[in-house]
XYZ file of C-alpha atoms in Angstrom:
539
model
C 0.000 0.000 0.000
C 1.194 3.526 -0.801
C 0.126 6.964 0.274
C 1.171 10.320 -1.118
C 1.823 12.922 1.553
C 2.719 16.582 1.594
C 6.064 17.614 2.930
C 5.064 18.750 6.411
C 2.224 16.321 7.067
C 2.539 14.424 10.344
C 0.476 11.555 11.663
C -0.885 12.453 15.066
C -0.576 10.040 17.931
C -3.907 8.674 19.122
C -5.066 9.598 22.646
C -3.457 7.334 25.217
C -0.617 6.286 22.943
C 2.971 6.473 24.171
C 6.085 7.261 22.176
C 9.092 5.102 23.008
C 12.273 5.637 21.027
C 14.011 2.425 19.988
C 17.383 1.708 18.397
C 17.578 0.049 15.013
C 20.393 -2.217 13.897
C 20.556 -0.173 10.683
C 22.341 3.184 11.160
C 20.197 6.244 10.452
C 16.838 4.564 11.158
C 14.639 6.129 13.846
C 11.980 3.856 15.423
C 9.062 5.020 17.595
C 6.987 2.461 19.512
C 3.363 3.355 20.345
C 2.764 0.760 23.107
C 4.709 0.045 26.259
C 4.627 -3.746 25.808
C 4.385 -5.469 22.436
C 1.993 -8.433 22.186
C 3.543 -11.828 21.526
C 4.589 -12.226 17.916
C 4.098 -8.542 17.132
C 6.883 -6.059 16.271
C 7.413 -2.447 15.350
C 8.458 -1.529 11.789
C 12.140 -1.471 10.898
C 14.328 -1.246 7.794
C 16.526 -4.129 6.689
C 17.570 -2.063 3.681
C 17.313 1.700 3.819
C 17.390 4.141 0.890
C 20.739 5.846 0.367
C 21.652 9.405 -0.698
C 21.833 9.876 -4.457
C 23.570 12.409 -6.720
C 22.507 12.016 -10.362
C 22.631 13.902 -13.638
C 19.438 15.589 -14.784
C 17.415 13.528 -17.268
C 18.456 10.177 -15.812
C 16.325 7.644 -13.930
C 16.526 8.223 -10.163
C 15.081 5.866 -7.577
C 15.223 5.039 -3.867
C 14.959 1.454 -2.586
C 13.790 0.207 0.811
C 12.959 -3.141 2.430
C 10.961 -3.090 5.669
C 9.974 -5.622 8.323
C 7.339 -5.685 11.047
C 4.230 -7.506 12.198
C 1.607 -6.496 11.121
C 3.108 -5.659 7.713
C 3.974 -1.948 7.701
C 2.499 0.567 5.271
C 5.225 2.415 3.337
C 4.851 6.113 2.517
C 7.193 8.703 0.994
C 7.455 12.438 1.681
C 9.658 15.335 0.573
C 10.513 18.521 2.441
C 9.611 21.011 -0.294
C 6.685 20.201 -2.517
C 4.455 17.198 -3.098
C 4.980 13.755 -4.553
C 2.573 13.480 -7.475
C 1.871 10.358 -9.512
C 2.719 12.075 -12.807
C 6.396 12.533 -11.975
C 6.874 9.757 -9.394
C 6.209 6.030 -9.599
C 5.774 3.626 -6.682
C 6.643 -0.049 -7.118
C 6.645 -3.066 -4.833
C 8.224 -6.457 -5.522
C 6.336 -9.069 -3.517
C 9.118 -11.656 -3.979
C 12.004 -9.552 -2.672
C 9.834 -7.281 -0.509
C 11.498 -4.190 -2.038
C 9.716 -0.822 -2.206
C 10.878 1.728 -4.759
C 10.245 5.434 -5.312
C 11.128 6.061 -8.969
C 11.679 9.414 -10.726
C 11.936 8.931 -14.520
C 13.666 11.785 -16.351
C 14.576 13.481 -13.068
C 14.666 17.295 -13.025
C 16.575 19.840 -10.959
C 13.430 20.890 -9.069
C 13.142 17.354 -7.671
C 16.376 17.789 -5.733
C 15.226 17.678 -2.117
C 15.338 15.810 1.180
C 13.014 12.790 1.179
C 11.662 10.682 4.018
C 10.525 7.065 3.898
C 8.032 6.001 6.593
C 7.074 2.456 7.574
C 4.041 2.339 9.907
C 1.869 -0.227 11.620
C -0.393 -0.062 14.669
C 2.525 -0.602 17.094
C 4.916 2.054 15.823
C 6.762 3.670 12.958
C 10.258 3.778 11.445
C 11.604 6.644 9.372
C 14.707 7.233 7.220
C 15.853 10.566 5.771
C 17.687 10.622 2.442
C 18.891 13.365 0.079
C 18.554 13.601 -3.703
C 21.020 15.903 -5.495
C 20.451 16.653 -9.198
C 23.278 17.995 -11.371
C 22.366 20.356 -14.190
C 23.880 19.905 -17.647
C 23.555 21.940 -20.844
C 21.189 24.856 -21.547
C 18.280 25.015 -19.089
C 15.020 26.885 -18.819
C 14.851 29.959 -16.690
C 14.438 29.612 -12.971
C 11.150 31.493 -13.084
C 9.623 28.944 -15.473
C 10.558 26.054 -13.207
C 9.229 27.817 -10.135
C 5.932 28.477 -11.880
C 5.741 24.764 -12.635
C 5.932 23.657 -9.004
C 5.084 26.815 -7.072
C 8.242 26.439 -4.961
C 11.783 27.678 -5.152
C 13.946 25.162 -7.018
C 17.410 24.008 -6.066
C 20.159 24.154 -8.688
C 23.430 22.359 -8.243
C 26.506 23.098 -10.351
C 29.233 20.552 -10.931
C 32.326 21.513 -8.958
C 30.570 24.164 -6.814
C 27.968 21.949 -5.148
C 30.368 19.742 -3.272
C 32.566 22.564 -1.946
C 29.582 24.663 -0.914
C 27.843 21.741 0.737
C 30.952 20.850 2.774
C 31.479 24.460 3.861
C 27.878 24.742 5.037
C 28.173 21.524 7.040
C 31.386 22.730 8.629
C 29.701 25.911 9.794
C 26.521 24.224 11.011
C 27.994 21.347 13.022
C 29.313 22.070 16.509
C 33.005 21.311 16.978
C 32.032 19.287 20.064
C 30.475 16.780 17.630
C 33.911 16.012 16.125
C 35.587 15.840 19.540
C 33.048 13.218 20.628
C 33.610 11.148 17.490
C 37.395 11.327 17.796
C 37.284 9.876 21.301
C 34.294 7.507 20.884
C 34.030 3.883 19.831
C 32.771 3.231 16.305
C 29.631 1.629 17.749
C 28.647 5.003 19.233
C 28.862 6.918 15.940
C 25.181 6.355 15.155
C 23.939 7.756 18.466
C 26.234 10.797 18.265
C 25.138 11.553 14.699
C 21.472 11.251 15.708
C 21.996 13.734 18.563
C 23.496 16.326 16.218
C 21.195 15.643 13.261
C 23.892 14.314 10.911
C 22.464 11.947 8.278
C 25.232 11.857 5.658
C 27.397 9.086 7.116
C 29.705 8.878 4.106
C 30.571 12.572 4.420
C 30.935 12.232 8.206
C 33.404 9.327 7.950
C 35.454 11.101 5.281
C 35.617 14.287 7.351
C 36.452 12.328 10.509
C 39.395 10.652 8.766
C 40.633 14.066 7.630
C 40.536 15.367 11.202
C 42.396 12.301 12.479
C 45.091 12.875 9.872
C 45.324 16.542 10.872
C 45.997 15.507 14.478
C 48.717 13.124 13.372
C 50.328 15.398 10.757
C 54.053 15.869 11.310
C 55.827 18.879 9.832
C 59.476 19.219 8.963
C 62.006 21.987 9.555
C 60.176 24.398 7.243
C 56.478 24.113 8.095
C 54.060 25.142 5.386
C 50.327 25.682 5.630
C 48.355 25.731 2.376
C 44.910 27.350 2.160
C 42.707 27.740 -0.903
C 40.213 30.609 -0.885
C 38.641 33.207 -3.177
C 38.810 36.883 -2.225
C 36.019 39.207 -3.329
C 38.454 42.095 -3.123
C 41.978 41.254 -4.394
C 43.273 44.214 -2.376
C 41.996 42.855 0.941
C 44.431 43.355 3.810
C 45.753 40.270 5.591
C 47.176 40.103 9.111
C 48.793 37.181 10.924
C 48.627 36.829 14.715
C 50.483 34.521 17.124
C 48.917 34.198 20.581
C 46.983 37.416 19.909
C 50.076 39.431 18.867
C 50.478 40.589 15.261
C 53.581 39.183 13.579
C 55.190 40.422 10.337
C 55.318 38.322 7.192
C 56.666 38.957 3.723
C 55.113 37.982 0.408
C 58.422 37.736 -1.447
C 61.454 37.275 0.814
C 62.177 34.039 2.658
C 62.021 35.487 6.157
C 60.818 33.830 9.384
C 57.126 34.022 8.398
C 56.447 34.012 4.661
C 53.408 34.194 2.373
C 53.198 33.014 -1.214
C 50.153 33.321 -3.458
C 49.530 31.216 -6.569
C 46.060 31.785 -8.015
C 43.600 30.952 -5.250
C 46.219 29.188 -3.127
C 47.894 30.928 -0.190
C 50.915 29.232 1.377
C 52.068 30.428 4.811
C 55.462 29.163 5.939
C 57.508 29.201 9.146
C 61.236 28.873 8.527
C 63.584 27.417 11.124
C 60.966 25.921 13.466
C 62.000 25.943 17.134
C 60.173 25.499 20.477
C 59.445 29.238 20.704
C 57.313 28.995 17.544
C 54.695 26.853 19.303
C 51.422 28.701 19.875
C 48.066 29.729 18.422
C 48.178 31.282 14.932
C 45.268 33.223 13.409
C 44.721 34.781 9.972
C 42.633 37.949 9.727
C 41.284 39.424 6.477
C 39.633 42.848 6.521
C 39.018 42.604 10.265
C 37.509 39.089 10.130
C 39.424 36.102 11.529
C 39.281 33.440 8.833
C 40.966 30.545 10.586
C 42.889 29.506 13.682
C 45.500 26.788 14.121
C 47.711 25.609 16.961
C 51.355 24.763 16.285
C 52.741 22.139 18.647
C 56.303 20.834 18.797
C 56.426 17.049 19.388
C 57.953 16.236 22.787
C 60.013 13.219 21.773
C 63.527 11.982 22.502
C 65.756 9.044 21.588
C 65.909 6.278 24.197
C 68.336 4.343 21.987
C 70.315 6.297 19.373
C 71.665 4.936 16.098
C 75.189 3.469 16.298
C 78.160 3.365 13.913
C 77.889 0.509 11.404
C 80.650 -1.340 9.521
C 79.754 -3.233 6.370
C 81.617 -4.807 3.490
C 80.812 -3.994 -0.102
C 77.568 -5.567 -1.362
C 76.348 -6.120 2.202
C 73.352 -4.389 3.851
C 73.859 -1.896 6.688
C 71.205 -1.409 9.374
C 70.610 1.685 11.533
C 68.028 1.442 14.313
C 66.760 3.784 17.038
C 64.104 3.683 19.788
C 61.905 6.720 20.610
C 60.422 7.800 23.917
C 56.920 8.085 22.408
C 55.208 6.678 19.302
C 55.699 8.463 15.976
C 54.433 7.179 12.647
C 57.401 8.537 10.745
C 60.754 10.191 11.395
C 63.199 11.787 8.956
C 66.335 9.982 7.843
C 69.296 11.852 6.348
C 72.235 10.375 4.470
C 75.226 12.666 3.979
C 72.951 15.725 4.440
C 70.432 14.472 1.874
C 66.903 13.195 2.667
C 66.558 9.408 2.570
C 63.277 7.877 1.387
C 61.907 4.373 0.848
C 63.088 2.991 -2.496
C 65.414 0.601 -4.295
C 68.419 1.767 -2.269
C 66.840 2.200 1.170
C 64.279 0.413 3.343
C 62.568 2.601 5.961
C 60.420 0.682 8.470
C 58.695 1.273 11.808
C 57.495 -1.232 14.414
C 53.819 -1.808 15.205
C 54.055 0.280 18.384
C 55.756 3.086 16.366
C 58.701 3.220 18.800
C 61.430 1.393 16.856
C 62.498 2.983 13.566
C 64.906 1.243 11.168
C 66.879 2.324 8.096
C 68.469 -0.346 5.887
C 71.087 0.731 3.330
C 70.987 -2.028 0.743
C 73.914 -3.370 -1.275
C 76.467 -0.959 0.210
C 79.080 0.609 -2.044
C 82.116 2.680 -1.138
C 80.278 5.853 -2.146
C 77.578 5.105 0.499
C 79.951 5.667 3.402
C 79.391 8.793 5.489
C 77.270 10.213 8.286
C 73.614 9.148 8.581
C 71.115 10.914 10.864
C 67.685 10.243 12.375
C 65.491 13.287 13.101
C 62.399 13.161 15.355
C 60.791 16.502 16.136
C 63.611 18.787 17.267
C 65.847 15.896 18.351
C 68.394 14.139 16.161
C 71.193 11.598 16.397
C 73.938 10.642 13.932
C 76.298 7.749 13.235
C 78.913 6.701 10.678
C 78.491 4.115 7.963
C 81.901 2.590 7.209
C 82.099 0.524 4.019
C 85.131 -1.745 3.720
C 86.267 -2.656 0.220
C 88.203 -5.697 -0.954
C 91.776 -5.123 0.259
C 93.393 -7.476 -2.273
C 91.487 -7.283 -5.544
C 94.111 -9.426 -7.263
C 92.916 -12.392 -5.232
C 89.358 -12.140 -6.553
C 88.302 -15.520 -7.930
C 91.227 -17.327 -6.241
C 91.172 -19.402 -3.116
C 92.519 -17.778 0.059
C 93.901 -19.456 3.112
C 92.993 -18.059 6.498
C 94.399 -18.939 9.900
C 92.470 -18.090 13.016
C 94.038 -18.262 16.433
C 91.637 -18.349 19.336
C 92.608 -17.290 22.818
C 91.885 -19.521 25.736
C 88.294 -19.004 26.829
C 87.657 -17.420 30.168
C 84.495 -17.728 32.210
C 82.563 -14.453 32.544
C 79.070 -13.384 33.516
C 76.971 -10.714 31.809
C 74.132 -10.912 34.310
C 73.050 -7.600 35.857
C 70.317 -6.476 38.200
C 67.431 -4.395 36.776
C 67.855 -0.620 36.478
C 65.997 2.281 34.849
C 68.013 4.044 32.153
C 65.048 6.371 31.553
C 62.574 6.790 34.450
C 58.917 7.783 34.308
C 58.056 11.480 34.021
C 55.260 13.552 35.556
C 52.176 13.737 33.326
C 49.250 16.131 32.939
C 46.466 15.302 30.499
C 43.111 16.898 29.562
C 39.969 14.819 29.780
C 38.957 12.608 26.811
C 42.483 12.648 25.370
C 45.125 9.941 25.288
C 47.934 9.728 27.840
C 51.180 7.933 27.051
C 53.763 6.913 29.685
C 57.104 5.224 29.013
C 60.391 4.295 30.629
C 63.470 2.232 29.686
C 64.624 -0.791 31.722
C 67.893 -2.745 31.455
C 68.963 -6.011 33.072
C 70.074 -9.562 32.370
C 68.171 -11.881 32.648
C 65.441 -9.776 31.069
C 63.436 -8.190 33.896
C 59.746 -8.883 34.411
C 57.856 -5.563 34.368
C 54.609 -4.838 36.221
C 52.569 -1.619 36.152
C 50.631 -0.472 39.234
C 48.115 2.282 39.893
C 47.699 3.140 43.547
C 49.354 -0.234 44.368
C 46.892 -2.201 42.170
C 48.345 -4.195 39.268
C 47.332 -3.070 35.767
C 48.946 -5.797 33.647
C 45.657 -7.652 33.190
C 43.451 -4.556 32.972
C 42.158 -4.201 29.396
C 41.567 -0.465 29.849
C 45.341 0.055 29.650
C 47.463 -0.838 26.610
C 50.833 -2.024 27.964
C 53.859 -2.995 25.832
C 57.508 -3.892 26.444
C 59.748 -3.626 23.362
C 63.550 -3.844 23.602
C 63.403 -2.684 27.194
C 61.137 0.290 26.403
C 58.107 -0.169 28.655
C 55.067 1.883 27.690
C 51.447 2.259 28.717
C 48.665 4.012 26.767
C 45.446 5.245 28.405
C 42.659 5.914 25.933
C 39.997 8.537 26.672
C 41.501 9.815 29.922
C 39.013 10.689 32.680
C 39.125 11.869 36.316
C 39.222 8.237 37.462
C 42.653 7.869 35.875
C 44.278 10.409 38.201
C 46.665 8.906 40.722
C 50.110 7.435 41.336
C 51.560 5.020 38.762
C 54.482 2.700 39.509
C 56.619 0.440 37.322
C 58.335 -2.514 39.026
C 61.119 -4.415 37.226
C 62.618 -7.560 38.764
C 64.783 -10.528 37.861
C 66.792 -13.128 39.759
C 69.414 -10.517 40.748
C 67.200 -7.801 42.163
C 64.179 -5.539 42.047
C 63.792 -1.845 41.185
C 60.838 0.516 40.807
C 60.029 4.084 39.753
C 56.834 6.124 40.121
C 55.028 9.114 38.653
C 51.789 10.984 39.133
C 49.045 11.595 36.543
C 47.018 14.771 36.970
C 43.879 14.886 34.779
C 42.859 18.425 33.910
C 39.522 19.778 32.666
C 38.433 19.610 29.058
C 40.846 21.112 26.578
C 39.692 24.243 24.716
C 38.422 23.619 21.217
C 38.812 25.515 17.949
C 36.639 25.056 14.903
C 38.059 23.141 11.958
C 38.827 24.266 8.402
C 39.907 21.874 5.618
C 43.640 22.578 5.219
C 46.250 20.889 3.047
C 49.731 20.750 4.571
C 53.033 20.511 2.695
C 56.206 19.444 4.438
C 59.893 19.424 3.632
C 63.323 19.853 5.250
C 64.513 17.918 8.284
C 62.934 18.988 11.614
C 59.341 18.220 12.527
C 56.503 20.091 14.220
C 52.813 19.408 14.651
C 49.719 21.438 13.659
C 46.416 20.503 15.265
C 42.911 21.884 15.929
C 42.921 23.744 12.590
C 39.622 25.687 12.136
C 37.743 28.697 10.709
C 36.284 31.051 13.295
C 32.748 32.373 13.348
């Protein structure tokens, strides 16, 4: 059965009926139950297949599909926000074998672009799904006035290339930044509830934007940090001002000074040369008295627990450099004889699963590969020599050589040592709902057994804490820090020769201040790294 409804028509609840909100297994479906207790064998309507958002070229065949369940069998109806669904331009079909309902729009027009709702109702409740139809104009079209006279409503026109950018900008301005903070710290199973609270129905757009924000938090910048922004200025002579922590700072459009600005078409590239700890802070761009965006520059607080060591290798052998960091980093910079080293035929650059151990392999070493190699993490670096030894007697190549090896008398010795901390725990302060990472370095032979404690209670078997021990680097990660995580933390290392411990205190602060986001593309080069986060346009 099908009914044609106007956009704002609502079915009133009968006297004495209740409205109980229920959760569907299908994201984006809202279920309302009219009775407190369902009779045996009866159920409220639900969607096993919901209609999905559609963007289609004008003149094509557009349709929405839905499959519903419920006992008694629900009645399916369709509505649109602006205008009516008439039988001349819309067709309703139902396949009794598959149970699929369709709303078809042959030869779809631009004025049919709208937000549609599909209702499934029976006497025990209703289920509703909201879906959007976007129609792309092509070729020469009739005037807007003619189309409005046809439907009596204002039509929506979408242009290829402008629709997507405009739609994203509007969503950025409408959605509270707290929405993204909740998603960034929430489990994937909670995404549906959070989106329902904030009225977000485009899950594909939400997931894409969420991934962009995660990448922005993890972005690492090199010695010369660049920030690329694309925008159109109504007035090409508009005045721009750059502020750091509320104080105006000079920048130059041509010279390579500390703060630079380059413009290529619609792209504006702001750069900070020679990044150092004093450059950390809040940066804001103001155009004609209006603050366009805000971004926070953070310098990664990372150090080397184990630095790279000098390596000797013979020709045609591989040489391996390896270092261990004090905190996880997805990528560090490698330099070979003052030149950047990247993954390729000559070099292998790898990182461990916990992102603490970073390795550079120089493959098939030649004499010209010898020199100083460096690892750069944030503002810290370490260097070591690669020594390549050639064949001392090339005339003997291809001939048999006789070697004599004289071994000294073996002496008994012991390499066993008691546990000790080469790097102890540090004091930590963390805002609520953020991650907290603790680490220390332990040495000893036999390998010490390490146990973490909070307020004298063991944490090794607590699944709320992610604990690892790699090459003596003991680390613990607390996800979604809350007030309950405040307290004293202790690491105990022990083996057959002794026992040692070190402690620290975690102080959980209030929620961290938030800044609204703007889609920014970052370019990086050079050798040192910094971190931009919370990048956003201001109201």
